[in-house]
Amino acid sequence: MHRRSARERQPQLPHRRPTRPSPDPLPGPAPGPDPYGTPEHQAPTPPFDAAAARRLRAALGMGPEHVAYGMRSAYGLPYVTPDLVHAWERGTVAPTSPELTALAGVLWCSPSELIAAPRTLREHRMAQGTAPEDVARALGMDLNAYLHMEETGEWRGSERQATALAELLDLSLPELVVVTGRQARLTELLHDAVGTRWQAYVRPTAKLLSLDRRLLEDVLQEMHLDYQGRMSASPTWANGTAATDAGAAGRDYLERITDHFWSLVRRAAAY
């Protein structure tokens, strides 16, 4: 009997394992430039939390070899080796979507526990462990149309569908704004509001975000006063140093303007 086949049937990993890929023929594409032997055509990679994967494995008392064995035997990923698991945990390589799902199964956790802060629609869906078919069904949308939105990052749904998406994927309003492609427009409105007459931007911002108009009035007015106060700092040091500092403070404020906005919205909504 072939030695490798005998070992693979054992419930525990052998004490000695090959450090190089097995010479046995394994299913899959011909070896490519990837040193770990993973398929050349990769699925989109979610934002992987390498530290969480390492912490969860250690908490279970497992070594990388146990993780690799579990992914090979239980999830049909014959190319996964301890070296590849090490690479994931070091952050030098990120697992693909199927690999992430298998890794979560071996580590007895949900995929969301292995994903860093999601950014895109696909990443939020994966973090919830929801199939694209379920999302399309909940939105009343053709599956291909939904997948196209994930691939392109262009939201084509209605406001009703956006609300349904937020409920299904547990999205906060800032997260929903990003995944539905409204972040750039919000940033533009906020820049104009703090730089000119803020009153003119209450209505379009309220329409964009479906937020209470009076809440927005308070937030935009405070942001306007804050920004203008930073920009009007009078030079109190020689050679106009204060003016230069004021300009830098203003640029920094604009670069983080959406963070300032959501912070004030949360504070205003709490009262």
PDB file of C-alpha atoms in Angstrom:
ATOM      1  CA  MET A   1       0.000   0.000   0.000  1.00  0.00           C
ATOM      2  CA  HIS A   2       1.257   3.454  -0.821  1.00  0.00           C
ATOM      3  CA  ARG A   3       2.644   5.079   2.333  1.00  0.00           C
ATOM      4  CA  ARG A   4       0.936   8.450   1.819  1.00  0.00           C
ATOM      5  CA  SER A   5      -2.465   6.852   1.259  1.00  0.00           C
ATOM      6  CA  ALA A   6      -2.146   4.921   4.497  1.00  0.00           C
ATOM      7  CA  ARG A   7      -1.323   8.043   6.434  1.00  0.00           C
ATOM      8  CA  GLU A   8      -4.185  10.046   4.962  1.00  0.00           C
ATOM      9  CA  ARG A   9      -6.670   7.526   6.323  1.00  0.00           C
ATOM     10  CA  GLN A  10      -5.452   7.994   9.876  1.00  0.00           C
ATOM     11  CA  PRO A  11      -7.592  10.177  12.185  1.00  0.00           C
ATOM     12  CA  GLN A  12      -4.500  12.000  13.460  1.00  0.00           C
ATOM     13  CA  LEU A  13      -1.741  13.692  11.562  1.00  0.00           C
ATOM     14  CA  PRO A  14       1.547  11.775  11.400  1.00  0.00           C
ATOM     15  CA  HIS A  15       4.442  13.006  13.510  1.00  0.00           C
ATOM     16  CA  ARG A  16       6.533  13.253  10.390  1.00  0.00           C
ATOM     17  CA  ARG A  17       5.164  15.154   7.447  1.00  0.00           C
ATOM     18  CA  PRO A  18       6.686  16.014   4.101  1.00  0.00           C
ATOM     19  CA  THR A  19       8.036  19.520   3.807  1.00  0.00           C
ATOM     20  CA  ARG A  20       7.728  19.415   0.042  1.00  0.00           C
ATOM     21  CA  PRO A  21       4.574  18.765  -1.988  1.00  0.00           C
ATOM     22  CA  SER A  22       3.852  15.065  -2.362  1.00  0.00           C
ATOM     23  CA  PRO A  23       4.976  13.531  -5.652  1.00  0.00           C
ATOM     24  CA  ASP A  24       1.645  11.721  -5.872  1.00  0.00           C
ATOM     25  CA  PRO A  25      -0.566  13.034  -8.669  1.00  0.00           C
ATOM     26  CA  LEU A  26      -3.263  15.247  -7.163  1.00  0.00           C
ATOM     27  CA  PRO A  27      -6.299  16.703  -8.884  1.00  0.00           C
ATOM     28  CA  GLY A  28      -6.036  20.283  -9.967  1.00  0.00           C
ATOM     29  CA  PRO A  29      -4.280  22.478 -12.503  1.00  0.00           C
ATOM     30  CA  ALA A  30      -0.647  22.170 -13.437  1.00  0.00           C
ATOM     31  CA  PRO A  31       1.759  23.908 -11.038  1.00  0.00           C
ATOM     32  CA  GLY A  32       2.042  27.626 -11.650  1.00  0.00           C
ATOM     33  CA  PRO A  33       4.114  30.407 -10.131  1.00  0.00           C
ATOM     34  CA  ASP A  34       2.279  30.087  -6.784  1.00  0.00           C
ATOM     35  CA  PRO A  35       4.776  28.400  -4.399  1.00  0.00           C
ATOM     36  CA  TYR A  36       1.934  26.887  -2.398  1.00  0.00           C
ATOM     37  CA  GLY A  37       0.355  25.070  -5.314  1.00  0.00           C
ATOM     38  CA  THR A  38      -3.038  26.768  -5.002  1.00  0.00           C
ATOM     39  CA  PRO A  39      -5.169  27.101  -8.132  1.00  0.00           C
ATOM     40  CA  GLU A  40      -3.988  29.799 -10.494  1.00  0.00           C
ATOM     41  CA  HIS A  41      -7.517  31.160 -10.940  1.00  0.00           C
ATOM     42  CA  GLN A  42      -8.325  32.622  -7.546  1.00  0.00           C
ATOM     43  CA  ALA A  43     -11.722  33.666  -6.270  1.00  0.00           C
ATOM     44  CA  PRO A  44     -11.909  37.242  -4.953  1.00  0.00           C
ATOM     45  CA  THR A  45     -10.020  37.463  -1.673  1.00  0.00           C
ATOM     46  CA  PRO A  46     -11.842  38.804   1.389  1.00  0.00           C
ATOM     47  CA  PRO A  47      -9.996  41.049   3.874  1.00  0.00           C
ATOM     48  CA  PHE A  48      -8.429  38.330   6.002  1.00  0.00           C
ATOM     49  CA  ASP A  49      -7.703  38.768   9.730  1.00  0.00           C
ATOM     50  CA  ALA A  50      -4.473  36.806  10.078  1.00  0.00           C
ATOM     51  CA  ALA A  51      -4.131  37.490  13.802  1.00  0.00           C
ATOM     52  CA  ALA A  52      -7.616  36.127  14.479  1.00  0.00           C
ATOM     53  CA  ALA A  53      -6.850  32.920  12.570  1.00  0.00           C
ATOM     54  CA  ARG A  54      -3.668  32.391  14.557  1.00  0.00           C
ATOM     55  CA  ARG A  55      -5.431  33.122  17.858  1.00  0.00           C
ATOM     56  CA  LEU A  56      -8.340  30.768  17.144  1.00  0.00           C
ATOM     57  CA  ARG A  57      -6.027  27.942  16.114  1.00  0.00           C
ATOM     58  CA  ALA A  58      -3.936  28.327  19.267  1.00  0.00           C
ATOM     59  CA  ALA A  59      -7.066  28.393  21.446  1.00  0.00           C
ATOM     60  CA  LEU A  60      -8.051  24.997  20.034  1.00  0.00           C
ATOM     61  CA  GLY A  61      -4.595  23.582  20.716  1.00  0.00           C
ATOM     62  CA  MET A  62      -4.083  22.881  17.023  1.00  0.00           C
ATOM     63  CA  GLY A  63      -0.928  23.158  14.974  1.00  0.00           C
ATOM     64  CA  PRO A  64      -0.807  24.338  11.365  1.00  0.00           C
ATOM     65  CA  GLU A  65      -0.475  20.681  10.348  1.00  0.00           C
ATOM     66  CA  HIS A  66      -3.837  19.878  11.968  1.00  0.00           C
ATOM     67  CA  VAL A  67      -5.495  22.758  10.148  1.00  0.00           C
ATOM     68  CA  ALA A  68      -3.988  21.696   6.840  1.00  0.00           C
ATOM     69  CA  TYR A  69      -5.057  18.076   7.354  1.00  0.00           C
ATOM     70  CA  GLY A  70      -8.616  19.107   8.192  1.00  0.00           C
ATOM     71  CA  MET A  71      -8.888  21.274   5.093  1.00  0.00           C
ATOM     72  CA  ARG A  72      -7.542  18.469   2.902  1.00  0.00           C
ATOM     73  CA  SER A  73      -9.623  15.643   4.318  1.00  0.00           C
ATOM     74  CA  ALA A  74     -12.911  17.361   5.201  1.00  0.00           C
ATOM     75  CA  TYR A  75     -13.084  20.089   2.558  1.00  0.00           C
ATOM     76  CA  GLY A  76     -11.367  18.567  -0.464  1.00  0.00           C
ATOM     77  CA  LEU A  77      -8.510  21.081  -0.729  1.00  0.00           C
ATOM     78  CA  PRO A  78      -5.575  18.747  -1.401  1.00  0.00           C
ATOM     79  CA  TYR A  79      -3.008  21.486  -1.936  1.00  0.00           C
ATOM     80  CA  VAL A  80      -3.296  23.006   1.580  1.00  0.00           C
ATOM     81  CA  THR A  81      -0.067  22.446   3.508  1.00  0.00           C
ATOM     82  CA  PRO A  82       1.171  23.609   6.920  1.00  0.00           C
ATOM     83  CA  ASP A  83       3.384  26.093   5.094  1.00  0.00           C
ATOM     84  CA  LEU A  84       0.347  27.607   3.424  1.00  0.00           C
ATOM     85  CA  VAL A  85      -1.458  27.879   6.770  1.00  0.00           C
ATOM     86  CA  HIS A  86       1.647  29.612   8.157  1.00  0.00           C
ATOM     87  CA  ALA A  87       1.593  32.031   5.219  1.00  0.00           C
ATOM     88  CA  TRP A  88      -2.046  32.891   5.905  1.00  0.00           C
ATOM     89  CA  GLU A  89      -1.282  33.540   9.554  1.00  0.00           C
ATOM     90  CA  ARG A  90       1.711  35.730   8.697  1.00  0.00           C
ATOM     91  CA  GLY A  91      -0.404  37.764   6.315  1.00  0.00           C
ATOM     92  CA  THR A  92       1.845  37.098   3.326  1.00  0.00           C
ATOM     93  CA  VAL A  93      -0.964  35.256   1.504  1.00  0.00           C
ATOM     94  CA  ALA A  94      -4.731  35.642   1.937  1.00  0.00           C
ATOM     95  CA  PRO A  95      -7.116  32.689   1.599  1.00  0.00           C
ATOM     96  CA  THR A  96      -9.655  32.755  -1.186  1.00  0.00           C
ATOM     97  CA  SER A  97     -13.383  32.602  -0.446  1.00  0.00           C
ATOM     98  CA  PRO A  98     -13.603  28.758  -0.555  1.00  0.00           C
ATOM     99  CA  GLU A  99     -10.437  28.474   1.523  1.00  0.00           C
ATOM    100  CA  LEU A 100     -11.770  30.943   4.081  1.00  0.00           C
ATOM    101  CA  THR A 101     -14.996  28.951   4.446  1.00  0.00           C
ATOM    102  CA  ALA A 102     -13.038  25.717   4.921  1.00  0.00           C
ATOM    103  CA  LEU A 103     -10.650  27.342   7.388  1.00  0.00           C
ATOM    104  CA  ALA A 104     -13.577  28.615   9.442  1.00  0.00           C
ATOM    105  CA  GLY A 105     -15.016  25.108   9.531  1.00  0.00           C
ATOM    106  CA  VAL A 106     -11.766  23.592  10.747  1.00  0.00           C
ATOM    107  CA  LEU A 107     -11.375  26.309  13.402  1.00  0.00           C
ATOM    108  CA  TRP A 108     -14.996  25.941  14.556  1.00  0.00           C
ATOM    109  CA  CYS A 109     -15.850  29.574  13.941  1.00  0.00           C
ATOM    110  CA  SER A 110     -17.912  31.621  11.519  1.00  0.00           C
ATOM    111  CA  PRO A 111     -16.254  33.144   8.435  1.00  0.00           C
ATOM    112  CA  SER A 112     -16.977  36.596   9.854  1.00  0.00           C
ATOM    113  CA  GLU A 113     -14.522  35.914  12.697  1.00  0.00           C
ATOM    114  CA  LEU A 114     -11.731  35.533  10.141  1.00  0.00           C
ATOM    115  CA  ILE A 115     -12.559  38.625   8.117  1.00  0.00           C
ATOM    116  CA  ALA A 116     -11.172  42.056   8.890  1.00  0.00           C
ATOM    117  CA  ALA A 117     -13.431  45.065   8.615  1.00  0.00           C
ATOM    118  CA  PRO A 118     -15.452  44.460   5.422  1.00  0.00           C
ATOM    119  CA  ARG A 119     -15.351  47.144   2.748  1.00  0.00           C
ATOM    120  CA  THR A 120     -17.264  45.915  -0.285  1.00  0.00           C
ATOM    121  CA  LEU A 121     -20.683  44.383  -0.801  1.00  0.00           C
ATOM    122  CA  ARG A 122     -19.133  40.964  -1.371  1.00  0.00           C
ATOM    123  CA  GLU A 123     -17.042  41.210   1.794  1.00  0.00           C
ATOM    124  CA  HIS A 124     -20.059  42.180   3.916  1.00  0.00           C
ATOM    125  CA  ARG A 125     -22.037  39.258   2.488  1.00  0.00           C
ATOM    126  CA  MET A 126     -19.189  36.862   3.186  1.00  0.00           C
ATOM    127  CA  ALA A 127     -18.803  38.225   6.720  1.00  0.00           C
ATOM    128  CA  GLN A 128     -22.422  37.258   7.383  1.00  0.00           C
ATOM    129  CA  GLY A 129     -21.963  33.838   5.797  1.00  0.00           C
ATOM    130  CA  THR A 130     -24.825  34.558   3.379  1.00  0.00           C
ATOM    131  CA  ALA A 131     -25.027  32.991  -0.063  1.00  0.00           C
ATOM    132  CA  PRO A 132     -25.432  35.358  -3.045  1.00  0.00           C
ATOM    133  CA  GLU A 133     -28.611  33.486  -3.980  1.00  0.00           C
ATOM    134  CA  ASP A 134     -30.139  34.414  -0.621  1.00  0.00           C
ATOM    135  CA  VAL A 135     -29.248  38.075  -1.036  1.00  0.00           C
ATOM    136  CA  ALA A 136     -30.660  38.198  -4.567  1.00  0.00           C
ATOM    137  CA  ARG A 137     -33.859  36.519  -3.369  1.00  0.00           C
ATOM    138  CA  ALA A 138     -34.271  38.942  -0.452  1.00  0.00           C
ATOM    139  CA  LEU A 139     -33.822  41.907  -2.778  1.00  0.00           C
ATOM    140  CA  GLY A 140     -36.168  40.521  -5.413  1.00  0.00           C
ATOM    141  CA  MET A 141     -33.325  40.686  -7.893  1.00  0.00           C
ATOM    142  CA  ASP A 142     -31.994  38.393 -10.600  1.00  0.00           C
ATOM    143  CA  LEU A 143     -28.949  36.506  -9.332  1.00  0.00           C
ATOM    144  CA  ASN A 144     -26.779  37.499 -12.291  1.00  0.00           C
ATOM    145  CA  ALA A 145     -27.714  41.144 -11.795  1.00  0.00           C
ATOM    146  CA  TYR A 146     -26.759  40.951  -8.143  1.00  0.00           C
ATOM    147  CA  LEU A 147     -23.449  39.210  -8.864  1.00  0.00           C
ATOM    148  CA  HIS A 148     -22.671  41.870 -11.454  1.00  0.00           C
ATOM    149  CA  MET A 149     -23.089  44.531  -8.753  1.00  0.00           C
ATOM    150  CA  GLU A 150     -20.683  42.657  -6.499  1.00  0.00           C
ATOM    151  CA  GLU A 151     -18.113  42.343  -9.253  1.00  0.00           C
ATOM    152  CA  THR A 152     -18.287  45.941 -10.449  1.00  0.00           C
ATOM    153  CA  GLY A 153     -19.027  47.653  -7.138  1.00  0.00           C
ATOM    154  CA  GLU A 154     -21.845  49.592  -8.827  1.00  0.00           C
ATOM    155  CA  TRP A 155     -25.091  49.517  -6.878  1.00  0.00           C
ATOM    156  CA  ARG A 156     -28.142  49.389  -9.159  1.00  0.00           C
ATOM    157  CA  GLY A 157     -30.847  48.701  -6.605  1.00  0.00           C
ATOM    158  CA  SER A 158     -33.698  50.886  -5.422  1.00  0.00           C
ATOM    159  CA  GLU A 159     -33.999  52.555  -2.020  1.00  0.00           C
ATOM    160  CA  ARG A 160     -36.318  49.743  -0.909  1.00  0.00           C
ATOM    161  CA  GLN A 161     -33.735  47.180  -1.947  1.00  0.00           C
ATOM    162  CA  ALA A 162     -30.997  49.115  -0.142  1.00  0.00           C
ATOM    163  CA  THR A 163     -33.062  48.981   3.048  1.00  0.00           C
ATOM    164  CA  ALA A 164     -33.580  45.237   2.615  1.00  0.00           C
ATOM    165  CA  LEU A 165     -29.846  44.799   2.011  1.00  0.00           C
ATOM    166  CA  ALA A 166     -28.998  46.667   5.224  1.00  0.00           C
ATOM    167  CA  GLU A 167     -31.351  44.469   7.232  1.00  0.00           C
ATOM    168  CA  LEU A 168     -30.103  41.222   5.700  1.00  0.00           C
ATOM    169  CA  LEU A 169     -26.380  41.959   6.041  1.00  0.00           C
ATOM    170  CA  ASP A 170     -26.676  43.956   9.280  1.00  0.00           C
ATOM    171  CA  LEU A 171     -25.163  47.069   7.707  1.00  0.00           C
ATOM    172  CA  SER A 172     -24.850  50.324   9.580  1.00  0.00           C
ATOM    173  CA  LEU A 173     -25.806  53.458   7.673  1.00  0.00           C
ATOM    174  CA  PRO A 174     -22.142  54.406   7.004  1.00  0.00           C
ATOM    175  CA  GLU A 175     -21.494  50.885   5.694  1.00  0.00           C
ATOM    176  CA  LEU A 176     -24.626  50.996   3.528  1.00  0.00           C
ATOM    177  CA  VAL A 177     -23.530  54.332   2.058  1.00  0.00           C
ATOM    178  CA  VAL A 178     -20.191  52.804   1.038  1.00  0.00           C
ATOM    179  CA  VAL A 179     -21.519  49.565  -0.485  1.00  0.00           C
ATOM    180  CA  THR A 180     -24.240  51.366  -2.418  1.00  0.00           C
ATOM    181  CA  GLY A 181     -21.721  53.773  -3.972  1.00  0.00           C
ATOM    182  CA  ARG A 182     -22.834  56.962  -2.233  1.00  0.00           C
ATOM    183  CA  GLN A 183     -19.624  57.711  -0.363  1.00  0.00           C
ATOM    184  CA  ALA A 184     -18.109  59.939  -3.048  1.00  0.00           C
ATOM    185  CA  ARG A 185     -21.280  62.020  -3.361  1.00  0.00           C
ATOM    186  CA  LEU A 186     -21.523  62.402   0.422  1.00  0.00           C
ATOM    187  CA  THR A 187     -17.912  63.581   0.605  1.00  0.00           C
ATOM    188  CA  GLU A 188     -18.576  66.126  -2.133  1.00  0.00           C
ATOM    189  CA  LEU A 189     -21.644  67.495  -0.338  1.00  0.00           C
ATOM    190  CA  LEU A 190     -19.803  67.777   2.968  1.00  0.00           C
ATOM    191  CA  HIS A 191     -16.852  69.579   1.387  1.00  0.00           C
ATOM    192  CA  ASP A 192     -19.222  72.141  -0.111  1.00  0.00           C
ATOM    193  CA  ALA A 193     -21.206  72.469   3.109  1.00  0.00           C
ATOM    194  CA  VAL A 194     -18.233  73.354   5.294  1.00  0.00           C
ATOM    195  CA  GLY A 195     -16.658  75.601   2.667  1.00  0.00           C
ATOM    196  CA  THR A 196     -19.701  77.657   1.655  1.00  0.00           C
ATOM    197  CA  ARG A 197     -23.282  78.059   2.949  1.00  0.00           C
ATOM    198  CA  TRP A 198     -24.085  74.870   4.833  1.00  0.00           C
ATOM    199  CA  GLN A 199     -27.840  75.558   4.661  1.00  0.00           C
ATOM    200  CA  ALA A 200     -27.882  74.833   0.930  1.00  0.00           C
ATOM    201  CA  TYR A 201     -26.679  71.263   1.488  1.00  0.00           C
ATOM    202  CA  VAL A 202     -29.127  70.097   4.137  1.00  0.00           C
ATOM    203  CA  ARG A 203     -31.772  68.984   1.655  1.00  0.00           C
ATOM    204  CA  PRO A 204     -29.538  67.060  -0.803  1.00  0.00           C
ATOM    205  CA  THR A 205     -27.694  65.372   2.076  1.00  0.00           C
ATOM    206  CA  ALA A 206     -30.970  64.383   3.743  1.00  0.00           C
ATOM    207  CA  LYS A 207     -32.216  62.964   0.454  1.00  0.00           C
ATOM    208  CA  LEU A 208     -29.002  61.041  -0.122  1.00  0.00           C
ATOM    209  CA  LEU A 209     -28.975  59.459   3.333  1.00  0.00           C
ATOM    210  CA  SER A 210     -32.657  59.458   4.336  1.00  0.00           C
ATOM    211  CA  LEU A 211     -31.737  61.204   7.581  1.00  0.00           C
ATOM    212  CA  ASP A 212     -33.806  63.572   9.693  1.00  0.00           C
ATOM    213  CA  ARG A 213     -33.482  67.102   8.362  1.00  0.00           C
ATOM    214  CA  ARG A 214     -33.240  68.807  11.735  1.00  0.00           C
ATOM    215  CA  LEU A 215     -30.481  66.442  12.815  1.00  0.00           C
ATOM    216  CA  LEU A 216     -28.572  67.270   9.647  1.00  0.00           C
ATOM    217  CA  GLU A 217     -29.003  70.987  10.196  1.00  0.00           C
ATOM    218  CA  ASP A 218     -27.325  70.715  13.588  1.00  0.00           C
ATOM    219  CA  VAL A 219     -24.519  68.499  12.272  1.00  0.00           C
ATOM    220  CA  LEU A 220     -23.720  70.554   9.163  1.00  0.00           C
ATOM    221  CA  GLN A 221     -23.790  73.817  11.092  1.00  0.00           C
ATOM    222  CA  GLU A 222     -21.350  72.462  13.680  1.00  0.00           C
ATOM    223  CA  MET A 223     -19.065  71.085  10.975  1.00  0.00           C
ATOM    224  CA  HIS A 224     -19.134  74.407   9.140  1.00  0.00           C
ATOM    225  CA  LEU A 225     -18.197  76.347  12.287  1.00  0.00           C
ATOM    226  CA  ASP A 226     -15.466  73.863  13.158  1.00  0.00           C
ATOM    227  CA  TYR A 227     -13.883  73.965   9.722  1.00  0.00           C
ATOM    228  CA  GLN A 228     -14.081  77.738   9.381  1.00  0.00           C
ATOM    229  CA  GLY A 229     -12.574  78.122  12.843  1.00  0.00           C
ATOM    230  CA  ARG A 230      -9.600  76.003  11.800  1.00  0.00           C
ATOM    231  CA  MET A 231      -9.106  77.989   8.602  1.00  0.00           C
ATOM    232  CA  SER A 232      -9.363  81.447  10.207  1.00  0.00           C
ATOM    233  CA  ALA A 233      -6.656  80.972  12.828  1.00  0.00           C
ATOM    234  CA  SER A 234      -4.750  84.239  13.009  1.00  0.00           C
ATOM    235  CA  PRO A 235      -0.946  84.180  12.660  1.00  0.00           C
ATOM    236  CA  THR A 236       0.513  84.646  16.133  1.00  0.00           C
ATOM    237  CA  TRP A 237       4.030  83.471  15.324  1.00  0.00           C
ATOM    238  CA  ALA A 238       6.624  84.955  13.073  1.00  0.00           C
ATOM    239  CA  ASN A 239       6.643  84.418   9.332  1.00  0.00           C
ATOM    240  CA  GLY A 240       3.002  83.358   9.227  1.00  0.00           C
ATOM    241  CA  THR A 241       3.569  80.014  10.900  1.00  0.00           C
ATOM    242  CA  ALA A 242       0.058  79.951  12.366  1.00  0.00           C
ATOM    243  CA  ALA A 243      -1.496  80.500   8.953  1.00  0.00           C
ATOM    244  CA  THR A 244       0.440  77.546   7.590  1.00  0.00           C
ATOM    245  CA  ASP A 245      -0.684  75.401  10.518  1.00  0.00           C
ATOM    246  CA  ALA A 246      -4.279  76.478   9.947  1.00  0.00           C
ATOM    247  CA  GLY A 247      -4.099  75.396   6.313  1.00  0.00           C
ATOM    248  CA  ALA A 248      -2.743  71.992   7.315  1.00  0.00           C
ATOM    249  CA  ALA A 249      -5.480  71.606   9.919  1.00  0.00           C
ATOM    250  CA  GLY A 250      -8.093  72.447   7.298  1.00  0.00           C
ATOM    251  CA  ARG A 251      -6.726  69.895   4.838  1.00  0.00           C
ATOM    252  CA  ASP A 252      -6.645  67.239   7.524  1.00  0.00           C
ATOM    253  CA  TYR A 253     -10.258  67.995   8.403  1.00  0.00           C
ATOM    254  CA  LEU A 254     -11.337  67.630   4.787  1.00  0.00           C
ATOM    255  CA  GLU A 255      -9.455  64.358   4.389  1.00  0.00           C
ATOM    256  CA  ARG A 256     -11.374  62.880   7.318  1.00  0.00           C
ATOM    257  CA  ILE A 257     -14.603  64.731   6.770  1.00  0.00           C
ATOM    258  CA  THR A 258     -16.870  61.675   6.556  1.00  0.00           C
ATOM    259  CA  ASP A 259     -15.445  60.376   9.846  1.00  0.00           C
ATOM    260  CA  HIS A 260     -16.246  63.725  11.467  1.00  0.00           C
ATOM    261  CA  PHE A 261     -19.729  63.643   9.971  1.00  0.00           C
ATOM    262  CA  TRP A 262     -20.676  60.165  11.194  1.00  0.00           C
ATOM    263  CA  SER A 263     -19.245  60.872  14.628  1.00  0.00           C
ATOM    264  CA  LEU A 264     -21.472  63.930  14.964  1.00  0.00           C
ATOM    265  CA  VAL A 265     -24.488  62.071  13.557  1.00  0.00           C
ATOM    266  CA  ARG A 266     -24.088  59.315  16.152  1.00  0.00           C
ATOM    267  CA  ARG A 267     -23.737  61.875  18.922  1.00  0.00           C
ATOM    268  CA  ALA A 268     -26.774  63.866  17.778  1.00  0.00           C
ATOM    269  CA  ALA A 269     -28.890  60.720  17.368  1.00  0.00           C
ATOM    270  CA  ALA A 270     -28.058  59.672  20.936  1.00  0.00           C
ATOM    271  CA  TYR A 271     -29.808  62.736  22.359  1.00  0.00           C
TER     272      TYR A 271
END
